[in-house]
GROMACS .gro file of C-alpha atoms in nm:
model
  327
    1MET     CA    1  -7.559   9.302   3.362
    2ASN     CA    2  -7.284   9.041   3.340
    3GLN     CA    3  -7.249   9.118   2.970
    4VAL     CA    4  -7.215   9.487   3.048
    5SER     CA    5  -6.951   9.411   3.312
    6ARG     CA    6  -6.754   9.188   3.075
    7THR     CA    7  -6.769   9.453   2.803
    8PHE     CA    8  -6.658   9.722   3.046
    9GLY     CA    9  -6.379   9.499   3.179
   10LEU     CA   10  -6.247   9.420   2.833
   11GLY     CA   11  -6.256   9.784   2.738
   12LEU     CA   12  -6.066   9.880   3.051
   13MET     CA   13  -5.801   9.612   2.984
   14GLY     CA   14  -5.760   9.737   2.627
   15LEU     CA   15  -5.721  10.091   2.750
   16LEU     CA   16  -5.460   9.990   3.008
   17LEU     CA   17  -5.269   9.785   2.748
   18ALA     CA   18  -5.267  10.078   2.504
   19VAL     CA   19  -5.138  10.308   2.778
   20ALA     CA   20  -4.868  10.055   2.869
   21LEU     CA   21  -4.757  10.018   2.507
   22GLN     CA   22  -4.750  10.393   2.463
   23ALA     CA   23  -4.542  10.432   2.777
   24ASP     CA   24  -4.303  10.162   2.659
   25SER     CA   25  -4.263  10.322   2.315
   26THR     CA   26  -4.181  10.661   2.469
   27ALA     CA   27  -3.953  10.521   2.741
   28PRO     CA   28  -3.582  10.601   2.689
   29ARG     CA   29  -3.378  10.321   2.536
   30GLN     CA   30  -3.123  10.142   2.749
   31ARG     CA   31  -2.791  10.328   2.762
   32HIS     CA   32  -2.475  10.123   2.741
   33ARG     CA   33  -2.165  10.216   2.941
   34VAL     CA   34  -1.845  10.202   2.735
   35VAL     CA   35  -1.497  10.320   2.836
   36PHE     CA   36  -1.245  10.439   2.578
   37LEU     CA   37  -0.890  10.414   2.714
   38GLY     CA   38  -0.709  10.665   2.499
   39ARG     CA   39  -0.422  10.906   2.455
   40ILE     CA   40  -0.389  11.235   2.647
   41SER     CA   41  -0.751  11.358   2.631
   42SER     CA   42  -1.082  11.314   2.452
   43THR     CA   43  -1.021  11.630   2.247
   44VAL     CA   44  -0.678  11.511   2.128
   45ASP     CA   45  -0.730  11.140   2.066
   46PRO     CA   46  -0.845  11.086   1.704
   47GLY     CA   47  -0.968  10.735   1.785
   48TYR     CA   48  -1.215  10.864   2.042
   49GLN     CA   49  -1.341  11.136   1.809
   50GLY     CA   50  -1.360  10.890   1.519
   51LEU     CA   51  -1.564  10.640   1.719
   52LEU     CA   52  -1.805  10.909   1.838
   53GLN     CA   53  -1.864  11.021   1.481
   54ALA     CA   54  -1.901  10.664   1.355
   55LEU     CA   55  -2.162  10.586   1.622
   56SER     CA   56  -2.369  10.877   1.495
   57HIS     CA   57  -2.366  10.716   1.148
   58LEU     CA   58  -2.514  10.389   1.272
   59PRO     CA   59  -2.892  10.346   1.233
   60GLY     CA   60  -3.096  10.298   1.548
   61GLY     CA   61  -2.976  10.603   1.741
   62TRP     CA   62  -2.659  10.437   1.871
   63ARG     CA   63  -2.488  10.768   1.945
   64ASP     CA   64  -2.753  10.841   2.208
   65ARG     CA   65  -2.761  10.484   2.335
   66VAL     CA   66  -2.390  10.466   2.420
   67GLU     CA   67  -2.250  10.653   2.718
   68LEU     CA   68  -1.887  10.676   2.610
   69ARG     CA   69  -1.643  10.776   2.882
   70PHE     CA   70  -1.280  10.870   2.809
   71VAL     CA   71  -1.004  10.759   3.045
   72THR     CA   72  -0.646  10.873   2.985
   73ALA     CA   73  -0.418  10.569   2.952
   74LEU     CA   74  -0.143  10.696   2.721
   75LEU     CA   75   0.058  11.011   2.786
   76PRO     CA   76   0.279  11.220   2.555
   77ASP     CA   77   0.614  11.082   2.432
   78GLY     CA   78   0.512  10.721   2.474
   79LYS     CA   79   0.458  10.729   2.851
   80ASN     CA   80   0.150  10.569   3.008
   81ARG     CA   81  -0.061  10.529   3.322
   82ILE     CA   82  -0.220  10.207   3.207
   83GLY     CA   83  -0.253  10.037   3.547
   84SER     CA   84  -0.448  10.317   3.713
   85ALA     CA   85  -0.643  10.377   3.390
   86ILE     CA   86  -0.767  10.018   3.390
   87ASP     CA   87  -0.867  10.045   3.757
   88GLU     CA   88  -1.056  10.366   3.682
   89ALA     CA   89  -1.229  10.212   3.382
   90LEU     CA   90  -1.339   9.894   3.559
   91ALA     CA   91  -1.472  10.089   3.858
   92TRP     CA   92  -1.739  10.228   3.626
   93GLN     CA   93  -1.854   9.871   3.546
   94PRO     CA   94  -1.863   9.921   3.168
   95GLN     CA   95  -2.019   9.677   2.924
   96ALA     CA   96  -1.725   9.717   2.685
   97LEU     CA   97  -1.371   9.859   2.682
   98VAL     CA   98  -1.212  10.019   2.376
   99GLY     CA   99  -0.848  10.104   2.313
  100SER     CA  100  -0.533  10.059   2.109
  101ALA     CA  101  -0.350   9.731   2.065
  102PHE     CA  102  -0.124   9.825   2.357
  103VAL     CA  103  -0.423   9.895   2.581
  104ALA     CA  104  -0.593   9.571   2.475
  105SER     CA  105  -0.278   9.368   2.550
  106LYS     CA  106  -0.262   9.513   2.901
  107LEU     CA  107  -0.630   9.434   2.957
  108ARG     CA  108  -0.564   9.077   2.842
  109GLN     CA  109  -0.272   9.049   3.085
  110ARG     CA  110  -0.499   9.161   3.368
  111GLY     CA  111  -0.744   8.886   3.278
  112VAL     CA  112  -1.030   9.133   3.226
  113GLN     CA  113  -1.346   8.950   3.118
  114THR     CA  114  -1.533   9.261   3.003
  115PRO     CA  115  -1.550   9.264   2.621
  116VAL     CA  116  -1.245   9.441   2.475
  117LEU     CA  117  -1.234   9.611   2.134
  118PHE     CA  118  -0.905   9.719   1.978
  119THR     CA  119  -0.754   9.880   1.670
  120SER     CA  120  -0.410   9.755   1.570
  121PHE     CA  121  -0.151   9.821   1.300
  122VAL     CA  122   0.033   9.500   1.385
  123HIS     CA  123  -0.076   9.139   1.342
  124PRO     CA  124  -0.316   9.069   1.633
  125VAL     CA  125  -0.233   8.698   1.646
  126ARG     CA  126   0.146   8.738   1.640
  127THR     CA  127   0.126   8.991   1.922
  128GLY     CA  128  -0.102   8.773   2.131
  129LEU     CA  129  -0.405   9.002   2.124
  130VAL     CA  130  -0.621   8.717   1.993
  131SER     CA  131  -0.568   8.350   1.924
  132ALA     CA  132  -0.723   8.372   1.577
  133THR     CA  133  -0.861   8.632   1.337
  134GLY     CA  134  -1.170   8.413   1.293
  135THR     CA  135  -1.371   8.251   1.572
  136ARG     CA  136  -1.187   8.256   1.908
  137PRO     CA  137  -1.274   8.194   2.274
  138GLU     CA  138  -1.147   8.519   2.424
  139PRO     CA  139  -1.389   8.813   2.468
  140VAL     CA  140  -1.186   9.033   2.234
  141ALA     CA  141  -1.274   9.179   1.892
  142GLY     CA  142  -1.129   9.452   1.682
  143VAL     CA  143  -0.997   9.612   1.368
  144TRP     CA  144  -0.663   9.529   1.212
  145ILE     CA  145  -0.514   9.783   0.977
  146ALA     CA  146  -0.329   9.503   0.805
  147ASP     CA  147   0.000   9.682   0.742
  148GLU     CA  148   0.254   9.427   0.628
  149THR     CA  149   0.398   9.650   0.358
  150ASP     CA  150   0.742   9.744   0.491
  151ALA     CA  151   0.901   9.536   0.214
  152LYS     CA  152   0.704   9.737  -0.043
  153ARG     CA  153   0.814  10.060   0.127
  154LEU     CA  154   1.177   9.953   0.091
  155GLU     CA  155   1.124   9.876  -0.279
  156LEU     CA  156   0.960  10.215  -0.338
  157LEU     CA  157   1.237  10.395  -0.153
  158HIS     CA  158   1.492  10.220  -0.376
  159ASP     CA  159   1.297  10.306  -0.693
  160ALA     CA  160   1.253  10.668  -0.585
  161TYR     CA  161   1.619  10.712  -0.497
  162PRO     CA  162   1.819  10.451  -0.690
  163ALA     CA  163   2.150  10.609  -0.588
  164ALA     CA  164   2.086  10.534  -0.219
  165ARG     CA  165   2.303  10.242  -0.110
  166THR     CA  166   2.268  10.253   0.269
  167VAL     CA  167   1.922  10.260   0.428
  168ALA     CA  168   1.822  10.283   0.795
  169VAL     CA  169   1.482  10.170   0.924
  170LEU     CA  170   1.383  10.347   1.247
  171MET     CA  171   1.102  10.176   1.439
  172ASP     CA  172   0.996  10.074   1.786
  173ARG     CA  173   1.074   9.723   1.907
  174SER     CA  174   0.717   9.596   1.914
  175TRP     CA  175   0.674   9.684   1.545
  176GLY     CA  176   0.996   9.506   1.453
  177GLU     CA  177   0.885   9.192   1.637
  178ALA     CA  178   0.530   9.196   1.504
  179THR     CA  179   0.633   9.245   1.140
  180GLU     CA  180   0.931   9.005   1.167
  181ALA     CA  181   1.150   9.280   1.025
  182VAL     CA  182   1.474   9.090   1.090
  183THR     CA  183   1.350   8.802   0.874
  184VAL     CA  184   1.164   8.992   0.602
  185LEU     CA  185   1.370   9.301   0.519
  186PRO     CA  186   1.740   9.199   0.498
  187PRO     CA  187   1.692   8.943   0.215
  188LEU     CA  188   1.502   9.199   0.009
  189ALA     CA  189   1.771   9.461   0.075
  190ARG     CA  190   2.035   9.223  -0.059
  191GLN     CA  191   1.829   9.167  -0.375
  192LEU     CA  192   1.810   9.544  -0.423
  193GLY     CA  193   2.181   9.589  -0.363
  194VAL     CA  194   2.115   9.795  -0.050
  195GLU     CA  195   2.294   9.781   0.285
  196LEU     CA  196   2.016   9.780   0.547
  197THR     CA  197   2.039   9.870   0.916
  198LEU     CA  198   1.749   9.822   1.159
  199LEU     CA  199   1.741  10.079   1.440
  200TYR     CA  200   1.506  10.053   1.739
  201ALA     CA  201   1.365  10.329   1.959
  202ASP     CA  202   1.053  10.313   2.172
  203ASP     CA  203   1.016  10.687   2.232
  204LEU     CA  204   1.136  11.020   2.098
  205GLN     CA  205   1.419  11.055   2.348
  206GLU     CA  206   1.566  10.720   2.248
  207ALA     CA  207   1.525  10.806   1.878
  208GLN     CA  208   1.695  11.143   1.924
  209THR     CA  209   1.986  10.969   2.098
  210ILE     CA  210   2.026  10.739   1.797
  211LEU     CA  211   2.007  11.027   1.550
  212ALA     CA  212   2.264  11.223   1.749
  213ARG     CA  213   2.528  10.957   1.686
  214PRO     CA  214   2.781  11.062   1.421
  215ASP     CA  215   2.737  10.736   1.228
  216SER     CA  216   2.366  10.812   1.170
  217LEU     CA  217   2.476  11.064   0.909
  218ARG     CA  218   2.626  10.791   0.694
  219PHE     CA  219   2.290  10.652   0.580
  220ASP     CA  220   2.178  10.760   0.234
  221ALA     CA  221   1.805  10.715   0.306
  222TRP     CA  222   1.561  10.640   0.588
  223MET     CA  223   1.236  10.453   0.639
  224LEU     CA  224   0.988  10.534   0.916
  225PRO     CA  225   0.719  10.260   0.936
  226PRO     CA  226   0.384  10.357   1.093
  227THR     CA  227   0.485  10.261   1.446
  228GLY     CA  228   0.383  10.413   1.776
  229LEU     CA  229   0.711  10.604   1.765
  230SER     CA  230   0.638  10.770   1.431
  231TYR     CA  231   0.271  10.825   1.519
  232LEU     CA  232   0.370  11.032   1.822
  233SER     CA  233   0.696  11.183   1.699
  234ALA     CA  234   0.687  11.214   1.320
  235VAL     CA  235   0.720  11.593   1.317
  236PRO     CA  236   1.049  11.622   1.513
  237LEU     CA  237   1.196  11.313   1.345
  238LEU     CA  238   1.118  11.439   0.995
  239LYS     CA  239   1.261  11.779   1.085
  240ILE     CA  240   1.595  11.617   1.172
  241LEU     CA  241   1.606  11.396   0.861
  242GLY     CA  242   1.501  11.685   0.638
  243SER     CA  243   1.777  11.904   0.778
  244TRP     CA  244   2.021  11.638   0.659
  245GLY     CA  245   1.866  11.636   0.312
  246LYS     CA  246   1.807  11.261   0.335
  247PRO     CA  247   1.541  11.074   0.135
  248VAL     CA  248   1.269  10.921   0.350
  249ILE     CA  249   0.956  10.710   0.313
  250THR     CA  250   0.697  10.683   0.590
  251GLY     CA  251   0.374  10.496   0.656
  252ASP     CA  252   0.142  10.795   0.692
  253THR     CA  253  -0.002  11.017   0.418
  254ALA     CA  254  -0.012  11.301   0.672
  255ASP     CA  255   0.369  11.309   0.663
  256VAL     CA  256   0.364  11.388   0.290
  257ARG     CA  257   0.117  11.668   0.353
  258ARG     CA  258   0.365  11.799   0.610
  259GLY     CA  259   0.639  11.801   0.346
  260ALA     CA  260   0.793  11.452   0.331
  261PRO     CA  261   0.856  11.308  -0.017
  262LEU     CA  262   0.691  10.964   0.007
  263ALA     CA  263   0.450  10.755   0.212
  264LEU     CA  264   0.286  10.418   0.162
  265MET     CA  265  -0.014  10.396   0.392
  266VAL     CA  266  -0.261  10.114   0.437
  267GLU     CA  267  -0.607  10.267   0.407
  268ASP     CA  268  -0.748  10.309   0.755
  269ASP     CA  269  -1.051  10.535   0.712
  270PHE     CA  270  -1.272  10.228   0.745
  271ARG     CA  271  -1.161  10.155   1.100
  272TRP     CA  272  -1.392  10.385   1.295
  273ASP     CA  273  -1.709  10.271   1.117
  274ALA     CA  274  -1.599   9.908   1.149
  275GLN     CA  275  -1.526   9.953   1.519
  276ALA     CA  276  -1.863  10.118   1.581
  277GLU     CA  277  -2.044   9.832   1.406
  278VAL     CA  278  -1.855   9.572   1.610
  279LEU     CA  279  -1.927   9.764   1.931
  280ALA     CA  280  -2.300   9.775   1.853
  281ARG     CA  281  -2.302   9.398   1.791
  282VAL     CA  282  -2.126   9.332   2.122
  283LEU     CA  283  -2.361   9.562   2.316
  284GLN     CA  284  -2.656   9.372   2.168
  285GLY     CA  285  -2.523   9.052   2.321
  286GLU     CA  286  -2.303   8.896   2.052
  287HIS     CA  287  -1.988   8.732   2.187
  288PRO     CA  288  -1.681   8.931   2.073
  289GLY     CA  289  -1.499   8.611   1.982
  290ALA     CA  290  -1.768   8.525   1.729
  291ILE     CA  291  -1.699   8.843   1.530
  292PRO     CA  292  -1.414   8.812   1.277
  293ILE     CA  293  -1.132   9.064   1.308
  294GLN     CA  294  -1.213   9.344   1.064
  295ARG     CA  295  -0.936   9.446   0.822
  296SER     CA  296  -0.841   9.640   0.509
  297TYR     CA  297  -0.588   9.552   0.239
  298LYS     CA  298  -0.577   9.870   0.031
  299ALA     CA  299  -0.252  10.070   0.036
  300VAL     CA  300  -0.213  10.428  -0.093
  301LEU     CA  301   0.114  10.566  -0.228
  302SER     CA  302   0.139  10.942  -0.180
  303ALA     CA  303   0.423  11.158  -0.309
  304ARG     CA  304   0.544  11.518  -0.332
  305PRO     CA  305   0.724  11.628  -0.650
  306GLN     CA  306   0.874  11.916  -0.451
  307PRO     CA  307   0.916  11.808  -0.087
  308LEU     CA  308   0.957  12.061   0.193
  309GLY     CA  309   1.208  12.085   0.474
  310GLY     CA  310   1.515  11.991   0.272
  311PHE     CA  311   1.406  11.651   0.142
  312PRO     CA  312   1.515  11.565  -0.214
  313PRO     CA  313   1.241  11.495  -0.473
  314PRO     CA  314   1.159  11.133  -0.562
  315SER     CA  315   1.213  10.995  -0.912
  316ALA     CA  316   0.963  11.056  -1.190
  317THR     CA  317   0.914  10.678  -1.210
  318VAL     CA  318   0.765  10.664  -0.861
  319LEU     CA  319   0.570  10.988  -0.906
  320ARG     CA  320   0.391  10.831  -1.202
  321ARG     CA  321   0.291  10.535  -0.983
  322ALA     CA  322   0.155  10.747  -0.699
  323ASP     CA  323  -0.213  10.726  -0.606
  324LEU     CA  324  -0.199  11.073  -0.454
  325ILE     CA  325   0.021  11.366  -0.558
  326VAL     CA  326   0.056  11.641  -0.298
  327PRO     CA  327   0.156  11.968  -0.467
   0.00000   0.00000   0.00000
């Protein structure tokens, strides 16, 4: 009888264990709350859309495991509501916060201890986002589109338009500080025999005020680095410069597709997949500071033999060097 009882008991325990394992295997995986502090709306912000798509590429069903909420932090024309956006994001008690370099810097200033992930076109150490691109104590990780190629842009502009003797660089102040433009560009301009002027505008209105000055017409050529200003306002700025028939080089291939003659752009397609991978590692418990800042070094020169909007064509020498020709 005892043997029968023991056999029955063991069988019942096995059955219960099998049921428990089956229930555990069919139970929904833990969902992770993540807030993306972005620009205007979830349908407009390419970073939000890029991260969503990249999460779907990750193995392990990460797209379904992450509850990604969009909070508007940046408004059109460079305006923002960052303070209230941070309050709104933190009220949801997320396990990670994602945003631009500007958003990440504001989160750092608030002393937020929730893991922060950023994407940045400027050096993250120089701007104070992180203390090091390797191991660091702060709970911050991210992707650096390592664009330190303004000097190369100036060289290409000179080679494409060798007759240009006066060049203006239009950029926002944070870009100028982060890239040390005042130190890097003037010596190179002197070597090239070019008179260089650095102009600063943090939004479209300020840029339009600069361009409305009569002396802005004196410049033979212009450079628009890939700053926040050009990211938000490239179309109206290029329209003005094109109407003057002035040569220009930018930092975004999309500008050449719109009609501009030249762009030198650091490859950034990797950033969404890299950001998704870093996010997954953080959500699995890895300290953000233990994850090296992800970066790319590849730059792509794009050119138009016949630019649109009034821009003059670049030299054949530079066209032969282009990685991408836009017809």
